[in-house]
Amino acid sequence: MTAKSTARLLRGTPSTLARLARRLRAGDLVAVPTETVYGLAANALDARACRKIFTAKGRPANDPLIVHIHALAQLSQVAEINAAALKLAKKFWPGPLTLVLPKKPIVPSLVSAGLPSVAVRMPSHPLFRRLLKLTGLPLAAPSANRFGYVSPTTAEHVRAGLGNKIKSILDGGPCTIGLESTIVDLRDPRHPRLLRPGVITRAQLERTLGVRVLAAPSAAKAKTGAQLAPGLLARHYSPRTPVTLHAKLSRAAAQRSPAGEAWVFLAQPRVVAGKNIFWLDANGDLPGVARRLFATMRRVDALRFTRIHVELARGKGLADAINDRLRRASAV
Ligand code: TXA
Ligand code: MG
């Protein structure tokens, strides 16, 4: 799939973390574990360092990066804060929530893709937190995958995609959440808008803020180009194999299908078995589905079926986030 890997998977020992912090301060890239997906990190205040992220990922310059911080005090260094942002930060940080706020001049415009706003998140993964603290800098980090492909949820996934572009991958084990953070636009605190659904749901944000949060533009709308949030392309997170979505997968259809087509159920199906049958969580529990979604899509994609049939999640909240990723994976 890729040229020979030169990247090393590193355990987060104190001496390794100290070395990686020095690398980051010197302007190098380091792939890092987060609770959502692995990120490709660089000093967010150094445009030259951040340019390397775009090059390594093959990411277009109009797709802005998320800036990661270790402490709340760093938020006002990079963004104009407001009361709504502080409420959400106090409730959900460290954790899988990204806030879009007006940008401070210290953040290079390359990071925000020329926008006057910046996306900021305080991650909860203990190794990434230690690294952030050691560097003492905000770190820009998009997902550590080749642009457009499925996001990485293990250090091996990062190596498979970017192994010949970067030197160091900090291995923090499989990501516990498995979907990218919820993104909320808080530039106008009275009219917050969800830009990307995630495990922190719109209902949770509304309860904390006490105001209505506008829904994310649907993948279908994004496809027509209308209301396209920057970087939120209709086609994204995509395996190479074509994906067909189903409100409910029928066991009978799976059994009748040609062996060259893969079937990915939410829960382990009873009776049907075969090399083309997969499931995301034994019981179909949504946190498990979310955690294994990207790893399963990668595994099935590598088996070169002619088509991947996937069952959509049912319900609201986390189901919306899972289905958002599936719709983007199936967009053509
Ligand atoms: O969970 C996550 O958010 C992971 C980990 C590594 O933290 N990061 C991540 O980044 O998923 P990624 O590759 O999805 O890219 C960041 C996205 C952009 O594509 C865009 O949709 C949004 O964040 N974004 C960044 N800055 C923005 C801004 N100023 N305004 C609106 N959206 C922005
Ligand atoms: Mg991404």
XYZ file of N, CA, C and O and ligand atoms in Angstrom, residues 57 59 143 145 151 236, ligand 2:
25
model
N 0.310 14.792 5.079
C -1.027 14.217 4.915
C -1.562 14.321 3.486
O -2.551 13.680 3.155
N -2.841 17.104 2.619
C -4.060 17.827 2.987
C -4.110 19.166 2.273
O -3.127 19.896 2.266
N -6.216 14.593 12.226
C -6.091 13.139 12.298
C -4.872 12.694 11.489
O -4.557 13.272 10.452
N -3.854 10.585 9.294
C -4.067 9.713 8.145
C -3.780 10.491 6.871
O -3.756 11.720 6.885
N -9.802 7.607 9.407
C -8.957 8.092 10.501
C -8.325 6.920 11.267
O -8.910 5.852 11.360
N -15.259 11.623 2.752
C -14.210 11.751 3.753
C -14.161 10.413 4.463
O -15.099 9.641 4.357
Mg -9.402 14.128 9.575
